Short mmCIF file of C-alpha atoms in Angstrom, two decimals:
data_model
loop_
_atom_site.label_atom_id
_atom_site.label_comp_id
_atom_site.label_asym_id
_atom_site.label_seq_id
_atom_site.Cartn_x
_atom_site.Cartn_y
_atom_site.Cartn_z
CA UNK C 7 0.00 0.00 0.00
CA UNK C 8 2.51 2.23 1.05
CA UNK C 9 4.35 1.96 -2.79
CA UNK C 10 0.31 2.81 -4.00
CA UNK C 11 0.58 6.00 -1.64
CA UNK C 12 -1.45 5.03 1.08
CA UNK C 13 0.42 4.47 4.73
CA UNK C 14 -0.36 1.56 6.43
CA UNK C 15 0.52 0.04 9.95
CA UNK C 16 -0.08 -3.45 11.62
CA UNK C 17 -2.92 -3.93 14.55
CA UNK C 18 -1.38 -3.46 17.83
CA UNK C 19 -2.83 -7.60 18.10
CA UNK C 20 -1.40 -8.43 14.64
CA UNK C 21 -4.95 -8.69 13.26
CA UNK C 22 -5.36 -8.50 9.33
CA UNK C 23 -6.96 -5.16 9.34
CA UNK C 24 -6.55 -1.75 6.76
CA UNK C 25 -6.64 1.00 9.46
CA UNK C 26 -8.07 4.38 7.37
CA UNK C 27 -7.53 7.67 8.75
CA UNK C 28 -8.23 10.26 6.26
CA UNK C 29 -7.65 13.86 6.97
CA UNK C 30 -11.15 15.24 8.42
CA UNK C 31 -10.98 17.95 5.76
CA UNK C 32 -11.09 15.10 3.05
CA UNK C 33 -13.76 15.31 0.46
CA UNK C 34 -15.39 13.20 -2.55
CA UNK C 35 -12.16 13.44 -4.77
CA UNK C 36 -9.92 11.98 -1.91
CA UNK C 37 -12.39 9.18 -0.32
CA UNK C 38 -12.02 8.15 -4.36
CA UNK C 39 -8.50 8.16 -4.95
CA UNK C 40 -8.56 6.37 -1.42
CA UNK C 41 -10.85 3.69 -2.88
CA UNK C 42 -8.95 3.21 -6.18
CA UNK C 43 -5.62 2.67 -4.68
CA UNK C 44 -6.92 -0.04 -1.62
CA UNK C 45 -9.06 -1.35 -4.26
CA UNK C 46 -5.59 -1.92 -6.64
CA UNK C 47 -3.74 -3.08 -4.06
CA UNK C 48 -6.28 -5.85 -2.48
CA UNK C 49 -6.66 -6.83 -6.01
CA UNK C 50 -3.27 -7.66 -6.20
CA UNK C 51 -3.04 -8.95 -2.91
CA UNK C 52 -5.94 -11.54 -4.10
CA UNK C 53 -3.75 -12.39 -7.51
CA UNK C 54 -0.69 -13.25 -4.99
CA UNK C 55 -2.06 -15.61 -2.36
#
C-alpha cells in the first residue's frame, strides 16, 4: 500500500486489518482516490495468495 501512496501500519494484536484515517478535511475526490488505490492493491493482494 505504502508503494500505491497510502500508509499503512499493523494492529497493535497483529490482526489483518486496513486502518483508514483520512484527513477530516477530506472530500469526494480523496475518499475516491482512497478507494482506487486499496481497491488496486487488495486486487493484487488476491492475484498473490
Amino acid at each position: 500500500m505504502f508503494e500505491a501512496g497510502l500508509y499503512c501500519r499493523a494492529d497493535d494484536r497483529g490482526d489483518p486489518v486496513v486502518q483508514l484515517a483520512p484527513p477530516l478535511i477530506s472530500g469526494q475526490k480523496e475518499f475516491d482516490a482512497i478507494y482506487e488505490i486499496l481497491r488496486g492493491v487488495l486486487d493484487e493482494a488476491g492475484r498473490l495468495l
